[in-house]
PDB file of C-alpha atoms and ligand atoms in Angstrom:
ATOM      1  CA  MET A 123    -108.582 -29.958  26.874  1.00  0.00           C
ATOM      2  CA  SER A 124    -108.507 -30.533  23.118  1.00  0.00           C
ATOM      3  CA  LEU A 125    -110.067 -27.791  20.996  1.00  0.00           C
ATOM      4  CA  THR A 126    -111.559 -28.314  17.532  1.00  0.00           C
ATOM      5  CA  LEU A 127    -112.950 -25.337  15.606  1.00  0.00           C
ATOM      6  CA  PHE A 128    -115.507 -26.099  12.911  1.00  0.00           C
ATOM      7  CA  ILE A 129    -115.492 -23.432  10.228  1.00  0.00           C
ATOM      8  CA  GLY A 130    -116.974 -22.810   6.785  1.00  0.00           C
ATOM      9  CA  ASN A 131    -115.311 -21.810   3.513  1.00  0.00           C
ATOM     10  CA  LYS A 132    -112.389 -19.500   4.259  1.00  0.00           C
ATOM     11  CA  ALA A 133    -113.326 -17.492   1.165  1.00  0.00           C
ATOM     12  CA  TYR A 134    -116.785 -16.545   2.428  1.00  0.00           C
ATOM     13  CA  SER A 135    -117.371 -17.329   6.098  1.00  0.00           C
ATOM     14  CA  SER A 136    -116.812 -14.124   8.015  1.00  0.00           C
ATOM     15  CA  TRP A 137    -118.232 -15.568  11.244  1.00  0.00           C
ATOM     16  CA  SER A 138    -115.777 -18.462  11.045  1.00  0.00           C
ATOM     17  CA  LEU A 139    -112.843 -16.106  10.653  1.00  0.00           C
ATOM     18  CA  ARG A 140    -113.498 -14.377  13.971  1.00  0.00           C
ATOM     19  CA  PRO A 141    -112.658 -17.137  16.492  1.00  0.00           C
ATOM     20  CA  TRP A 142    -110.104 -18.678  14.112  1.00  0.00           C
ATOM     21  CA  LEU A 143    -108.202 -15.396  13.866  1.00  0.00           C
ATOM     22  CA  LEU A 144    -108.373 -14.800  17.600  1.00  0.00           C
ATOM     23  CA  MET A 145    -107.030 -18.254  18.402  1.00  0.00           C
ATOM     24  CA  ARG A 146    -104.242 -17.952  15.846  1.00  0.00           C
ATOM     25  CA  ALA A 147    -103.292 -14.429  16.898  1.00  0.00           C
ATOM     26  CA  LEU A 148    -103.216 -15.393  20.585  1.00  0.00           C
ATOM     27  CA  ASP A 149    -101.486 -18.757  20.041  1.00  0.00           C
ATOM     28  CA  ILE A 150    -104.339 -20.859  21.359  1.00  0.00           C
ATOM     29  CA  PRO A 151    -103.828 -24.339  19.887  1.00  0.00           C
ATOM     30  CA  PHE A 152    -106.698 -25.991  18.035  1.00  0.00           C
ATOM     31  CA  THR A 153    -107.542 -28.313  15.178  1.00  0.00           C
ATOM     32  CA  GLU A 154    -109.658 -26.877  12.354  1.00  0.00           C
ATOM     33  CA  VAL A 155    -112.370 -28.729  10.487  1.00  0.00           C
ATOM     34  CA  VAL A 156    -113.555 -26.993   7.303  1.00  0.00           C
ATOM     35  CA  THR A 157    -117.030 -27.745   5.973  1.00  0.00           C
ATOM     36  CA  PRO A 158    -117.889 -26.137   2.614  1.00  0.00           C
ATOM     37  CA  LEU A 159    -121.207 -24.338   3.125  1.00  0.00           C
ATOM     38  CA  TYR A 160    -124.392 -24.207   1.062  1.00  0.00           C
ATOM     39  CA  VAL A 161    -123.787 -27.538  -0.677  1.00  0.00           C
ATOM     40  CA  ASP A 162    -125.712 -30.786  -0.301  1.00  0.00           C
ATOM     41  CA  GLY A 163    -125.151 -32.275   3.133  1.00  0.00           C
ATOM     42  CA  SER A 164    -123.252 -29.370   4.703  1.00  0.00           C
ATOM     43  CA  ARG A 165    -126.096 -28.255   6.959  1.00  0.00           C
ATOM     44  CA  GLU A 166    -126.747 -31.885   7.985  1.00  0.00           C
ATOM     45  CA  LYS A 167    -123.082 -32.349   8.807  1.00  0.00           C
ATOM     46  CA  MET A 168    -123.034 -29.285  11.043  1.00  0.00           C
ATOM     47  CA  LEU A 169    -126.339 -30.313  12.651  1.00  0.00           C
ATOM     48  CA  ARG A 170    -124.487 -33.384  13.929  1.00  0.00           C
ATOM     49  CA  GLU A 171    -122.117 -31.025  15.774  1.00  0.00           C
ATOM     50  CA  GLY A 172    -124.561 -28.489  17.187  1.00  0.00           C
ATOM     51  CA  PRO A 173    -128.216 -27.422  17.205  1.00  0.00           C
ATOM     52  CA  THR A 174    -127.984 -24.465  14.802  1.00  0.00           C
ATOM     53  CA  GLY A 175    -126.199 -26.291  11.988  1.00  0.00           C
ATOM     54  CA  LYS A 176    -124.006 -23.208  11.583  1.00  0.00           C
ATOM     55  CA  VAL A 177    -120.344 -22.412  11.820  1.00  0.00           C
ATOM     56  CA  PRO A 178    -118.318 -21.473  13.744  1.00  0.00           C
ATOM     57  CA  LEU A 179    -118.641 -24.127  16.423  1.00  0.00           C
ATOM     58  CA  LEU A 180    -115.965 -24.944  18.976  1.00  0.00           C
ATOM     59  CA  ARG A 181    -115.668 -28.392  20.460  1.00  0.00           C
ATOM     60  CA  ASP A 182    -113.704 -28.810  23.689  1.00  0.00           C
ATOM     61  CA  ASP A 183    -113.432 -32.596  23.846  1.00  0.00           C
ATOM     62  CA  ASP A 184    -117.140 -33.557  23.925  1.00  0.00           C
ATOM     63  CA  PHE A 185    -118.468 -30.109  24.789  1.00  0.00           C
ATOM     64  CA  ALA A 186    -119.823 -27.882  22.008  1.00  0.00           C
ATOM     65  CA  VAL A 187    -119.957 -24.075  22.056  1.00  0.00           C
ATOM     66  CA  TRP A 188    -121.636 -22.375  19.112  1.00  0.00           C
ATOM     67  CA  ASP A 189    -121.912 -18.774  17.955  1.00  0.00           C
ATOM     68  CA  SER A 190    -118.843 -16.588  17.591  1.00  0.00           C
ATOM     69  CA  LEU A 191    -119.540 -14.455  20.676  1.00  0.00           C
ATOM     70  CA  ALA A 192    -120.069 -17.441  22.959  1.00  0.00           C
ATOM     71  CA  ILE A 193    -116.898 -19.062  21.617  1.00  0.00           C
ATOM     72  CA  VAL A 194    -114.861 -15.947  22.330  1.00  0.00           C
ATOM     73  CA  GLU A 195    -116.222 -15.762  25.889  1.00  0.00           C
ATOM     74  CA  TYR A 196    -115.415 -19.440  26.434  1.00  0.00           C
ATOM     75  CA  LEU A 197    -111.846 -18.861  25.248  1.00  0.00           C
ATOM     76  CA  ALA A 198    -111.523 -15.847  27.566  1.00  0.00           C
ATOM     77  CA  GLU A 199    -112.457 -18.058  30.525  1.00  0.00           C
ATOM     78  CA  LYS A 200    -110.254 -20.979  29.488  1.00  0.00           C
ATOM     79  CA  PHE A 201    -107.197 -18.846  28.666  1.00  0.00           C
ATOM     80  CA  PRO A 202    -107.206 -15.958  31.154  1.00  0.00           C
ATOM     81  CA  ASP A 203    -103.510 -15.250  30.497  1.00  0.00           C
ATOM     82  CA  ARG A 204    -104.022 -14.608  26.747  1.00  0.00           C
ATOM     83  CA  ASN A 205    -105.961 -11.331  27.107  1.00  0.00           C
ATOM     84  CA  VAL A 206    -108.844 -12.212  24.824  1.00  0.00           C
ATOM     85  CA  TRP A 207    -110.394  -9.003  26.212  1.00  0.00           C
ATOM     86  CA  PRO A 208    -108.542  -5.844  27.287  1.00  0.00           C
ATOM     87  CA  LYS A 209    -107.433  -5.926  30.953  1.00  0.00           C
ATOM     88  CA  ALA A 210    -109.018  -2.699  32.230  1.00  0.00           C
ATOM     89  CA  ALA A 211    -112.706  -3.029  33.127  1.00  0.00           C
ATOM     90  CA  GLN A 212    -113.922  -0.075  31.063  1.00  0.00           C
ATOM     91  CA  ALA A 213    -111.815  -0.977  28.034  1.00  0.00           C
ATOM     92  CA  ARG A 214    -113.141  -4.537  28.345  1.00  0.00           C
ATOM     93  CA  ALA A 215    -116.723  -3.279  28.528  1.00  0.00           C
ATOM     94  CA  ARG A 216    -116.123  -1.077  25.483  1.00  0.00           C
ATOM     95  CA  ALA A 217    -114.643  -4.011  23.563  1.00  0.00           C
ATOM     96  CA  ARG A 218    -117.681  -6.133  24.430  1.00  0.00           C
ATOM     97  CA  SER A 219    -120.021  -3.311  23.384  1.00  0.00           C
ATOM     98  CA  LEU A 220    -118.287  -3.065  20.014  1.00  0.00           C
ATOM     99  CA  CYS A 221    -118.390  -6.827  19.472  1.00  0.00           C
ATOM    100  CA  ALA A 222    -122.091  -6.902  20.344  1.00  0.00           C
ATOM    101  CA  GLU A 223    -122.694  -3.988  17.957  1.00  0.00           C
ATOM    102  CA  MET A 224    -120.878  -5.883  15.206  1.00  0.00           C
ATOM    103  CA  HIS A 225    -122.643  -9.149  16.000  1.00  0.00           C
ATOM    104  CA  ALA A 226    -126.098  -7.576  15.806  1.00  0.00           C
ATOM    105  CA  GLY A 227    -125.682  -4.811  13.259  1.00  0.00           C
ATOM    106  CA  PHE A 228    -124.193  -3.381  10.101  1.00  0.00           C
ATOM    107  CA  GLN A 229    -126.759  -5.148   7.923  1.00  0.00           C
ATOM    108  CA  GLY A 230    -126.587  -2.433   5.265  1.00  0.00           C
ATOM    109  CA  LEU A 231    -122.856  -2.827   4.746  1.00  0.00           C
ATOM    110  CA  ARG A 232    -123.025  -6.612   5.014  1.00  0.00           C
ATOM    111  CA  GLN A 233    -125.670  -6.867   2.322  1.00  0.00           C
ATOM    112  CA  ALA A 234    -124.007  -4.412  -0.009  1.00  0.00           C
ATOM    113  CA  CYS A 235    -120.519  -5.894   0.396  1.00  0.00           C
ATOM    114  CA  PRO A 236    -120.591  -9.684   0.817  1.00  0.00           C
ATOM    115  CA  THR A 237    -117.475 -11.192   2.319  1.00  0.00           C
ATOM    116  CA  ASN A 238    -114.951 -12.590  -0.106  1.00  0.00           C
ATOM    117  CA  PHE A 239    -111.525 -12.943   1.463  1.00  0.00           C
ATOM    118  CA  ARG A 240    -109.801 -14.047  -1.722  1.00  0.00           C
ATOM    119  CA  ARG A 241    -111.106 -11.337  -4.057  1.00  0.00           C
ATOM    120  CA  ALA A 242    -108.683  -8.805  -5.457  1.00  0.00           C
ATOM    121  CA  ARG A 243    -109.363  -5.167  -4.580  1.00  0.00           C
ATOM    122  CA  ARG A 244    -111.826  -3.471  -6.911  1.00  0.00           C
ATOM    123  CA  ALA A 245    -110.351  -0.790  -9.138  1.00  0.00           C
ATOM    124  CA  ALA A 246    -113.128   1.680  -8.265  1.00  0.00           C
ATOM    125  CA  PRO A 247    -115.136   2.002  -5.014  1.00  0.00           C
ATOM    126  CA  LEU A 248    -118.412   0.079  -4.935  1.00  0.00           C
ATOM    127  CA  PRO A 249    -121.261   2.648  -4.934  1.00  0.00           C
ATOM    128  CA  LEU A 250    -123.201   2.358  -1.646  1.00  0.00           C
ATOM    129  CA  GLU A 251    -126.821   3.094  -0.797  1.00  0.00           C
ATOM    130  CA  GLU A 252    -127.868   5.066   2.267  1.00  0.00           C
ATOM    131  CA  ALA A 253    -127.936   2.251   4.848  1.00  0.00           C
ATOM    132  CA  ALA A 254    -124.496   1.011   3.869  1.00  0.00           C
ATOM    133  CA  GLN A 255    -123.147   4.580   3.849  1.00  0.00           C
ATOM    134  CA  ALA A 256    -124.416   5.072   7.405  1.00  0.00           C
ATOM    135  CA  ASP A 257    -122.727   1.820   8.487  1.00  0.00           C
ATOM    136  CA  LEU A 258    -119.515   2.928   6.825  1.00  0.00           C
ATOM    137  CA  ALA A 259    -119.584   6.233   8.712  1.00  0.00           C
ATOM    138  CA  ARG A 260    -120.031   4.378  12.012  1.00  0.00           C
ATOM    139  CA  ILE A 261    -117.193   1.948  11.158  1.00  0.00           C
ATOM    140  CA  GLN A 262    -114.945   4.852  10.264  1.00  0.00           C
ATOM    141  CA  ALA A 263    -115.666   6.443  13.665  1.00  0.00           C
ATOM    142  CA  ILE A 264    -114.921   3.182  15.519  1.00  0.00           C
ATOM    143  CA  PHE A 265    -111.691   2.603  13.593  1.00  0.00           C
ATOM    144  CA  THR A 266    -110.546   6.181  14.221  1.00  0.00           C
ATOM    145  CA  GLU A 267    -111.656   6.879  17.795  1.00  0.00           C
ATOM    146  CA  THR A 268    -110.919   3.547  19.478  1.00  0.00           C
ATOM    147  CA  PRO A 269    -107.199   3.188  18.667  1.00  0.00           C
ATOM    148  CA  ALA A 270    -106.782   6.921  19.382  1.00  0.00           C
ATOM    149  CA  GLN A 271    -108.317   6.456  22.846  1.00  0.00           C
ATOM    150  CA  TYR A 272    -106.776   3.130  23.817  1.00  0.00           C
ATOM    151  CA  GLY A 273    -103.545   3.082  21.787  1.00  0.00           C
ATOM    152  CA  GLY A 274    -102.963   1.313  18.467  1.00  0.00           C
ATOM    153  CA  PRO A 275    -102.133  -0.414  16.335  1.00  0.00           C
ATOM    154  CA  PHE A 276    -105.235  -2.458  17.210  1.00  0.00           C
ATOM    155  CA  LEU A 277    -108.498  -1.197  18.675  1.00  0.00           C
ATOM    156  CA  PHE A 278    -107.357  -1.636  22.282  1.00  0.00           C
ATOM    157  CA  GLY A 279    -103.583  -1.676  21.753  1.00  0.00           C
ATOM    158  CA  ALA A 280    -102.743  -5.384  21.636  1.00  0.00           C
ATOM    159  CA  PHE A 281    -104.805  -7.688  19.410  1.00  0.00           C
ATOM    160  CA  SER A 282    -108.065  -8.701  21.149  1.00  0.00           C
ATOM    161  CA  ALA A 283    -111.459 -10.219  20.416  1.00  0.00           C
ATOM    162  CA  ALA A 284    -112.624  -6.788  19.221  1.00  0.00           C
ATOM    163  CA  ASP A 285    -110.118  -6.897  16.361  1.00  0.00           C
ATOM    164  CA  ALA A 286    -111.171 -10.431  15.455  1.00  0.00           C
ATOM    165  CA  PHE A 287    -114.774  -9.217  15.276  1.00  0.00           C
ATOM    166  CA  PHE A 288    -113.983  -6.254  13.036  1.00  0.00           C
ATOM    167  CA  ALA A 289    -111.441  -8.002  10.795  1.00  0.00           C
ATOM    168  CA  PRO A 290    -114.035  -9.068   8.189  1.00  0.00           C
ATOM    169  CA  VAL A 291    -115.193  -5.455   7.891  1.00  0.00           C
ATOM    170  CA  ALA A 292    -111.604  -4.268   7.432  1.00  0.00           C
ATOM    171  CA  SER A 293    -111.310  -6.824   4.657  1.00  0.00           C
ATOM    172  CA  ARG A 294    -114.569  -5.698   3.003  1.00  0.00           C
ATOM    173  CA  LEU A 295    -113.518  -2.046   3.065  1.00  0.00           C
ATOM    174  CA  ASP A 296    -110.360  -3.072   1.256  1.00  0.00           C
ATOM    175  CA  THR A 297    -112.000  -5.462  -1.232  1.00  0.00           C
ATOM    176  CA  TYR A 298    -114.692  -2.975  -2.236  1.00  0.00           C
ATOM    177  CA  ALA A 299    -112.188  -0.051  -2.335  1.00  0.00           C
ATOM    178  CA  LEU A 300    -114.280   2.036   0.071  1.00  0.00           C
ATOM    179  CA  SER A 301    -112.574   5.260   0.950  1.00  0.00           C
ATOM    180  CA  LEU A 302    -111.367   5.834   4.495  1.00  0.00           C
ATOM    181  CA  GLU A 303    -109.568   8.610   6.284  1.00  0.00           C
ATOM    182  CA  ALA A 304    -105.932   7.920   7.202  1.00  0.00           C
ATOM    183  CA  PRO A 305    -106.346   6.735  10.839  1.00  0.00           C
ATOM    184  CA  ALA A 306    -109.086   4.242   9.893  1.00  0.00           C
ATOM    185  CA  ARG A 307    -106.987   3.101   6.905  1.00  0.00           C
ATOM    186  CA  ALA A 308    -104.020   2.553   9.242  1.00  0.00           C
ATOM    187  CA  TYR A 309    -106.150   0.346  11.483  1.00  0.00           C
ATOM    188  CA  CYS A 310    -107.368  -1.690   8.492  1.00  0.00           C
ATOM    189  CA  ASP A 311    -103.772  -2.111   7.349  1.00  0.00           C
ATOM    190  CA  ALA A 312    -102.774  -3.383  10.800  1.00  0.00           C
ATOM    191  CA  ILE A 313    -105.463  -6.077  10.551  1.00  0.00           C
ATOM    192  CA  LEU A 314    -104.798  -7.007   6.926  1.00  0.00           C
ATOM    193  CA  SER A 315    -101.047  -7.321   7.504  1.00  0.00           C
ATOM    194  CA  HIS A 316    -101.386  -9.444  10.651  1.00  0.00           C
ATOM    195  CA  PRO A 317     -99.726 -12.823   9.903  1.00  0.00           C
ATOM    196  CA  ALA A 318    -102.776 -14.741  11.120  1.00  0.00           C
ATOM    197  CA  PHE A 319    -105.056 -12.823   8.746  1.00  0.00           C
ATOM    198  CA  ALA A 320    -102.593 -13.396   5.864  1.00  0.00           C
ATOM    199  CA  HIS A 321    -102.647 -17.105   6.709  1.00  0.00           C
ATOM    200  CA  TRP A 322    -106.465 -17.211   6.510  1.00  0.00           C
ATOM    201  CA  ARG A 323    -106.411 -15.381   3.182  1.00  0.00           C
ATOM    202  CA  GLU A 324    -103.908 -17.895   1.781  1.00  0.00           C
ATOM    203  CA  GLY A 325    -106.287 -20.643   2.858  1.00  0.00           C
ATOM    204  CA  ALA A 326    -109.159 -18.842   1.102  1.00  0.00           C
ATOM    205  CA  LYS A 327    -107.150 -18.568  -2.104  1.00  0.00           C
ATOM    206  CA  ALA A 328    -106.296 -22.273  -1.988  1.00  0.00           C
ATOM    207  CA  GLU A 329    -109.985 -23.311  -1.880  1.00  0.00           C
ATOM    208  CA  SER A 330    -111.670 -24.512  -5.051  1.00  0.00           C
ATOM    209  CA  TRP A 331    -115.292 -24.077  -3.905  1.00  0.00           C
ATOM    210  CA  VAL A 332    -117.036 -21.208  -5.706  1.00  0.00           C
ATOM    211  CA  ILE A 333    -120.379 -19.569  -4.921  1.00  0.00           C
ATOM    212  CA  GLU A 334    -121.079 -17.395  -7.967  1.00  0.00           C
ATOM    213  CA  LYS A 335    -123.308 -14.811  -6.295  1.00  0.00           C
ATOM    214  CA  TRP A 336    -120.419 -13.791  -4.015  1.00  0.00           C
ATOM    215  CA  GLU A 337    -117.904 -13.575  -6.825  1.00  0.00           C
ATOM    216  CA  ASN A 338    -119.539 -11.087  -9.147  1.00  0.00           C
ATOM    217  CA  LEU A 339    -119.736  -7.729  -7.406  1.00  0.00           C
TER     218      LEU A 339
HETATM  219  N1  GSH B 541    -124.501 -15.536  14.876  1.00  0.00           N
HETATM  220  C1  GSH B 541    -123.702 -16.612  14.348  1.00  0.00           C
HETATM  221  C2  GSH B 541    -123.758 -16.589  12.834  1.00  0.00           C
HETATM  222  C3  GSH B 541    -123.307 -17.904  12.234  1.00  0.00           C
HETATM  223  C4  GSH B 541    -123.575 -17.978  10.743  1.00  0.00           C
HETATM  224  O1  GSH B 541    -124.552 -17.374  10.236  1.00  0.00           O
HETATM  225  N2  GSH B 541    -122.744 -18.751  10.044  1.00  0.00           N
HETATM  226  C5  GSH B 541    -122.926 -18.969   8.617  1.00  0.00           C
HETATM  227  C6  GSH B 541    -121.593 -18.902   7.874  1.00  0.00           C
HETATM  228  S1  GSH B 541    -120.762 -17.362   8.025  1.00  0.00           S
HETATM  229  C7  GSH B 541    -123.441 -20.375   8.391  1.00  0.00           C
HETATM  230  O2  GSH B 541    -123.116 -21.294   9.117  1.00  0.00           O
HETATM  231  N3  GSH B 541    -124.217 -20.565   7.335  1.00  0.00           N
HETATM  232  C8  GSH B 541    -124.644 -21.888   6.925  1.00  0.00           C
HETATM  233  C9  GSH B 541    -126.108 -22.087   7.020  1.00  0.00           C
HETATM  234  O3  GSH B 541    -126.830 -21.161   7.470  1.00  0.00           O
HETATM  235  O4  GSH B 541    -126.548 -23.179   6.648  1.00  0.00           O
HETATM  236  C10 GSH B 541    -122.271 -16.490  14.891  1.00  0.00           C
HETATM  237  O5  GSH B 541    -121.923 -15.391  15.336  1.00  0.00           O
HETATM  238  O6  GSH B 541    -121.532 -17.483  14.921  1.00  0.00           O
END
């Protein structure tokens, strides 16, 4: 088995971060291939790897798995000893529910606060409209209640796929200086200070590709 993870710009690609962070945090070896997105030829290049033309995409020798959720499930099957998901059935089901919720939702917050992993923290909180405020309230509840129920510092105690899925949101809350109560802030800090996340951020800072619309908020 030889794993290659195709990802987009580390500065902007929140979906790419998720499997990358999980594999790094759980010491699953892989080779990364970075394709800068939204430039001439990038979609065509990714269409040679998989049918959606999107990142992330995992290649296991000749076999392609695309979409962050499917990649995470594939890793859970291939590396049963790494605890991609929590061990207990109900905790595992809760972690999957949260990942599915993240995968399908939070459009208000996503639109208001585009991912930019290399941006410095804003001096003042970004003002949010109603939909983004509602998403923020739900995120705050998840970040407070889940570690309290299952044991921190991560959502289910040890780092799992659920943390990889929520890491981009933790980063956005920080970048856009959105206010959080202490337990949710502590969870964000645990993510942002994880060595694997710091490594990704260094990679983002080292990139020279710039997409103006995601730099100016
Ligand atoms: N549902 C997909 C989303 C993948 C996605 O939208 N990736 C973006 C980058 S974050 C992409 O490849 N955009 C390039 C394009 O659409 O051409 C997943 O979870 O992997």
